[in-house]
Amino acid sequence: MLRGGKVGLRARHEEDIPVLRTELFDDVVNSSRAEGGPWRPISPGSKDPRLVVDEQNERVVPFSVVELDGGTLIGTATLWGIDPHNRCAHIGLGLVPSARGKGYGTDVVAALCHYGFVVRSLHRLQIETLADNTAMLRSAESNGFVREGVLRSSAWVMGEFLDEVLLGLLVEDWKPAARS
């Protein structure tokens, strides 16, 4: 398990799937804002890649996020679009409603940076998020990510076009948090 100050990133367990389906992916508005596409329901037993890990896909590393105190499942974290030639990847995360606003997102981003830069030896990490997602922007910038641009009206979300912010972090600009 990768450890941050408050959270751990671990492999997806079978018992995580119903919780994540209910807490994250059945929420129409939140899922629409996070997925980059229209919401669609996930059936029980589905092999949907947002829930079920494809061990053969080298370009995506999904984690379940747990609180270090007690081990409660609080969300998902993903390193995706991994490009081993250019040594870059994207970061994504989703926290269950009860875990939001507690600083976990910043800790998840820090743990993903450690995984990307130290474990995977990547050179660049990137985040794309909606311009009004202040929690993700704060989490990214707290970890050293720099706003590199705005993609105007690039995301169709629940009946309207929204701007997306592109943030990047290079390994030489990364300041790792103290690891436990």
mmCIF file of C-alpha atoms in Angstrom:
data_model
loop_
_atom_site.group_PDB
_atom_site.id
_atom_site.type_symbol
_atom_site.label_atom_id
_atom_site.label_comp_id
_atom_site.label_asym_id
_atom_site.label_seq_id
_atom_site.Cartn_x
_atom_site.Cartn_y
_atom_site.Cartn_z
ATOM 1 C CA MET A 1 0.000 0.000 0.000
ATOM 2 C CA LEU A 2 1.146 3.531 -0.775
ATOM 3 C CA ARG A 3 0.800 5.721 2.293
ATOM 4 C CA GLY A 4 0.140 9.412 2.489
ATOM 5 C CA GLY A 5 -0.370 11.380 5.678
ATOM 6 C CA LYS A 6 -4.069 10.517 5.976
ATOM 7 C CA VAL A 7 -4.808 8.004 3.225
ATOM 8 C CA GLY A 8 -3.534 4.805 1.729
ATOM 9 C CA LEU A 9 -3.762 3.760 -1.903
ATOM 10 C CA ARG A 10 -4.223 0.027 -2.291
ATOM 11 C CA ALA A 11 -5.378 -2.525 -4.835
ATOM 12 C CA ARG A 12 -9.094 -2.699 -5.617
ATOM 13 C CA HIS A 13 -10.859 -5.393 -3.577
ATOM 14 C CA GLU A 14 -14.037 -7.156 -4.660
ATOM 15 C CA GLU A 15 -15.890 -5.751 -1.642
ATOM 16 C CA ASP A 16 -14.984 -2.189 -2.767
ATOM 17 C CA ILE A 17 -17.076 -2.455 -5.918
ATOM 18 C CA PRO A 18 -20.602 -2.168 -4.440
ATOM 19 C CA VAL A 19 -19.531 0.764 -2.255
ATOM 20 C CA LEU A 20 -17.915 2.620 -5.149
ATOM 21 C CA ARG A 21 -20.876 1.921 -7.432
ATOM 22 C CA THR A 22 -23.329 3.310 -4.867
ATOM 23 C CA GLU A 23 -21.262 6.177 -3.437
ATOM 24 C CA LEU A 24 -19.578 7.463 -6.614
ATOM 25 C CA PHE A 25 -21.012 6.130 -9.847
ATOM 26 C CA ASP A 26 -24.749 6.165 -9.049
ATOM 27 C CA ASP A 27 -24.513 9.932 -8.370
ATOM 28 C CA VAL A 28 -25.632 11.335 -11.736
ATOM 29 C CA VAL A 29 -24.299 14.884 -11.319
ATOM 30 C CA ASN A 30 -20.955 13.988 -9.717
ATOM 31 C CA SER A 31 -20.325 11.147 -12.153
ATOM 32 C CA SER A 32 -21.182 13.382 -15.133
ATOM 33 C CA ARG A 33 -18.735 16.009 -13.902
ATOM 34 C CA ALA A 34 -15.949 13.470 -13.325
ATOM 35 C CA GLU A 35 -16.194 11.132 -16.293
ATOM 36 C CA GLY A 36 -15.881 13.335 -19.351
ATOM 37 C CA GLY A 37 -19.014 11.793 -20.818
ATOM 38 C CA PRO A 38 -22.701 11.355 -20.088
ATOM 39 C CA TRP A 39 -23.706 9.422 -16.992
ATOM 40 C CA ARG A 40 -24.812 5.859 -17.514
ATOM 41 C CA PRO A 41 -25.860 3.357 -14.860
ATOM 42 C CA ILE A 42 -23.583 0.480 -13.921
ATOM 43 C CA SER A 43 -25.379 -2.835 -13.487
ATOM 44 C CA PRO A 44 -24.511 -5.166 -10.613
ATOM 45 C CA GLY A 45 -21.950 -7.674 -11.848
ATOM 46 C CA SER A 46 -20.827 -5.347 -14.649
ATOM 47 C CA LYS A 47 -17.201 -5.510 -15.757
ATOM 48 C CA ASP A 48 -17.175 -1.722 -16.150
ATOM 49 C CA PRO A 49 -13.515 -0.567 -16.163
ATOM 50 C CA ARG A 50 -14.269 2.199 -13.651
ATOM 51 C CA LEU A 51 -14.878 -0.550 -11.092
ATOM 52 C CA VAL A 52 -13.230 -3.763 -12.247
ATOM 53 C CA VAL A 53 -9.462 -3.724 -12.710
ATOM 54 C CA ASP A 54 -8.056 -4.922 -16.032
ATOM 55 C CA GLU A 55 -4.692 -6.365 -15.000
ATOM 56 C CA GLN A 56 -3.574 -6.479 -18.659
ATOM 57 C CA ASN A 57 -3.958 -2.728 -19.255
ATOM 58 C CA GLU A 58 -0.506 -1.262 -18.616
ATOM 59 C CA ARG A 59 -1.733 2.293 -19.313
ATOM 60 C CA VAL A 60 -4.040 2.504 -16.282
ATOM 61 C CA VAL A 61 -3.297 1.876 -12.594
ATOM 62 C CA PRO A 62 -6.440 2.111 -10.446
ATOM 63 C CA PHE A 63 -6.316 2.290 -6.660
ATOM 64 C CA SER A 64 -8.891 2.214 -3.906
ATOM 65 C CA VAL A 65 -8.389 5.036 -1.401
ATOM 66 C CA VAL A 66 -8.702 4.170 2.297
ATOM 67 C CA GLU A 67 -8.351 6.183 5.480
ATOM 68 C CA LEU A 68 -5.212 5.173 7.324
ATOM 69 C CA ASP A 69 -7.110 5.400 10.619
ATOM 70 C CA GLY A 70 -9.483 2.448 10.407
ATOM 71 C CA GLY A 71 -9.059 1.462 6.753
ATOM 72 C CA THR A 72 -12.457 2.812 5.620
ATOM 73 C CA LEU A 73 -12.867 2.953 1.837
ATOM 74 C CA ILE A 74 -13.272 6.607 0.821
ATOM 75 C CA GLY A 75 -12.749 6.667 -2.936
ATOM 76 C CA THR A 76 -10.704 5.890 -6.012
ATOM 77 C CA ALA A 77 -7.447 7.194 -7.440
ATOM 78 C CA THR A 78 -6.026 6.503 -10.866
ATOM 79 C CA LEU A 79 -2.859 7.029 -12.815
ATOM 80 C CA TRP A 80 -4.090 6.791 -16.406
ATOM 81 C CA GLY A 81 -2.914 7.424 -19.951
ATOM 82 C CA ILE A 82 0.521 6.203 -18.898
ATOM 83 C CA ASP A 83 2.971 6.811 -21.738
ATOM 84 C CA PRO A 84 6.213 4.917 -21.018
ATOM 85 C CA HIS A 85 8.055 6.438 -23.993
ATOM 86 C CA ASN A 86 7.396 10.074 -23.064
ATOM 87 C CA ARG A 87 7.305 9.146 -19.355
ATOM 88 C CA CYS A 88 4.068 10.964 -18.586
ATOM 89 C CA ALA A 89 0.615 10.164 -17.201
ATOM 90 C CA HIS A 90 -2.620 11.725 -15.971
ATOM 91 C CA ILE A 91 -4.028 11.771 -12.438
ATOM 92 C CA GLY A 92 -7.651 11.268 -11.467
ATOM 93 C CA LEU A 93 -9.477 10.765 -8.200
ATOM 94 C CA GLY A 94 -12.958 10.549 -6.758
ATOM 95 C CA LEU A 95 -13.956 10.718 -3.097
ATOM 96 C CA VAL A 96 -17.226 9.538 -1.587
ATOM 97 C CA PRO A 97 -19.391 12.438 -0.344
ATOM 98 C CA SER A 98 -18.629 11.832 3.348
ATOM 99 C CA ALA A 99 -14.865 12.140 2.678
ATOM 100 C CA ARG A 100 -14.950 15.452 0.822
ATOM 101 C CA GLY A 101 -13.663 18.655 2.391
ATOM 102 C CA LYS A 102 -11.289 16.905 4.816
ATOM 103 C CA GLY A 103 -7.982 17.330 2.963
ATOM 104 C CA TYR A 104 -7.946 13.785 1.633
ATOM 105 C CA GLY A 105 -7.774 14.933 -2.003
ATOM 106 C CA THR A 106 -4.499 16.773 -1.433
ATOM 107 C CA ASP A 107 -3.066 13.668 0.230
ATOM 108 C CA VAL A 108 -4.272 11.429 -2.625
ATOM 109 C CA VAL A 109 -2.598 13.681 -5.205
ATOM 110 C CA ALA A 110 0.633 13.582 -3.166
ATOM 111 C CA ALA A 111 0.548 9.773 -3.030
ATOM 112 C CA LEU A 112 -0.112 9.566 -6.783
ATOM 113 C CA CYS A 113 2.829 11.904 -7.410
ATOM 114 C CA HIS A 114 5.062 9.640 -5.317
ATOM 115 C CA TYR A 115 3.851 6.620 -7.270
ATOM 116 C CA GLY A 116 4.275 8.335 -10.646
ATOM 117 C CA PHE A 117 7.645 9.958 -10.037
ATOM 118 C CA VAL A 118 9.366 7.494 -7.686
ATOM 119 C CA VAL A 119 7.817 4.101 -8.422
ATOM 120 C CA ARG A 120 7.161 4.562 -12.163
ATOM 121 C CA SER A 121 10.030 7.002 -12.896
ATOM 122 C CA LEU A 122 7.770 9.339 -14.851
ATOM 123 C CA HIS A 123 8.872 12.808 -15.903
ATOM 124 C CA ARG A 124 5.495 14.603 -16.097
ATOM 125 C CA LEU A 125 2.081 14.275 -14.467
ATOM 126 C CA GLN A 126 -1.004 16.080 -15.722
ATOM 127 C CA ILE A 127 -4.464 16.854 -14.398
ATOM 128 C CA GLU A 128 -7.492 18.052 -16.324
ATOM 129 C CA THR A 129 -10.414 19.275 -14.227
ATOM 130 C CA LEU A 130 -13.460 21.467 -14.588
ATOM 131 C CA ALA A 131 -12.677 25.133 -13.955
ATOM 132 C CA ASP A 132 -15.182 25.283 -11.085
ATOM 133 C CA ASN A 133 -13.714 22.228 -9.298
ATOM 134 C CA THR A 134 -11.999 24.301 -6.610
ATOM 135 C CA ALA A 135 -11.245 21.255 -4.448
ATOM 136 C CA MET A 136 -9.221 19.544 -7.196
ATOM 137 C CA LEU A 137 -7.525 22.781 -8.224
ATOM 138 C CA ARG A 138 -6.509 23.378 -4.600
ATOM 139 C CA SER A 139 -5.290 19.769 -4.188
ATOM 140 C CA ALA A 140 -3.240 19.974 -7.380
ATOM 141 C CA GLU A 141 -1.711 23.372 -6.681
ATOM 142 C CA SER A 142 -0.895 22.380 -3.085
ATOM 143 C CA ASN A 143 1.226 19.602 -4.578
ATOM 144 C CA GLY A 144 3.073 21.915 -6.971
ATOM 145 C CA PHE A 145 0.970 21.538 -10.121
ATOM 146 C CA VAL A 146 0.971 24.637 -12.322
ATOM 147 C CA ARG A 147 -1.963 25.852 -14.386
ATOM 148 C CA GLU A 148 -0.867 25.534 -17.989
ATOM 149 C CA GLY A 149 -4.034 26.534 -19.765
ATOM 150 C CA VAL A 150 -7.785 26.669 -19.999
ATOM 151 C CA LEU A 151 -9.691 24.618 -22.536
ATOM 152 C CA ARG A 152 -12.632 26.915 -23.188
ATOM 153 C CA SER A 153 -16.079 25.282 -23.331
ATOM 154 C CA SER A 154 -14.466 21.870 -23.794
ATOM 155 C CA ALA A 155 -16.682 19.783 -21.491
ATOM 156 C CA TRP A 156 -20.393 19.149 -22.049
ATOM 157 C CA VAL A 157 -21.778 18.549 -18.548
ATOM 158 C CA MET A 158 -25.443 18.226 -17.656
ATOM 159 C CA GLY A 159 -26.718 20.525 -20.395
ATOM 160 C CA GLU A 160 -23.964 23.147 -20.596
ATOM 161 C CA PHE A 161 -20.431 23.621 -21.850
ATOM 162 C CA LEU A 162 -17.836 24.205 -19.120
ATOM 163 C CA ASP A 163 -14.181 25.205 -19.217
ATOM 164 C CA GLU A 164 -11.481 22.761 -18.185
ATOM 165 C CA VAL A 165 -8.179 23.667 -16.566
ATOM 166 C CA LEU A 166 -4.999 21.843 -17.571
ATOM 167 C CA LEU A 167 -2.355 21.500 -14.847
ATOM 168 C CA GLY A 168 1.087 19.940 -15.074
ATOM 169 C CA LEU A 169 3.936 18.971 -12.775
ATOM 170 C CA LEU A 170 7.448 17.984 -13.822
ATOM 171 C CA VAL A 171 9.549 15.702 -11.645
ATOM 172 C CA GLU A 172 12.222 18.394 -11.228
ATOM 173 C CA ASP A 173 9.596 20.787 -9.817
ATOM 174 C CA TRP A 174 8.054 18.210 -7.457
ATOM 175 C CA LYS A 175 8.637 18.649 -3.751
ATOM 176 C CA PRO A 176 7.777 15.312 -2.130
ATOM 177 C CA ALA A 177 5.932 15.336 1.169
ATOM 178 C CA ALA A 178 7.485 13.469 4.070
ATOM 179 C CA ARG A 179 6.528 9.824 3.639
ATOM 180 C CA SER A 180 5.660 7.541 6.490
#
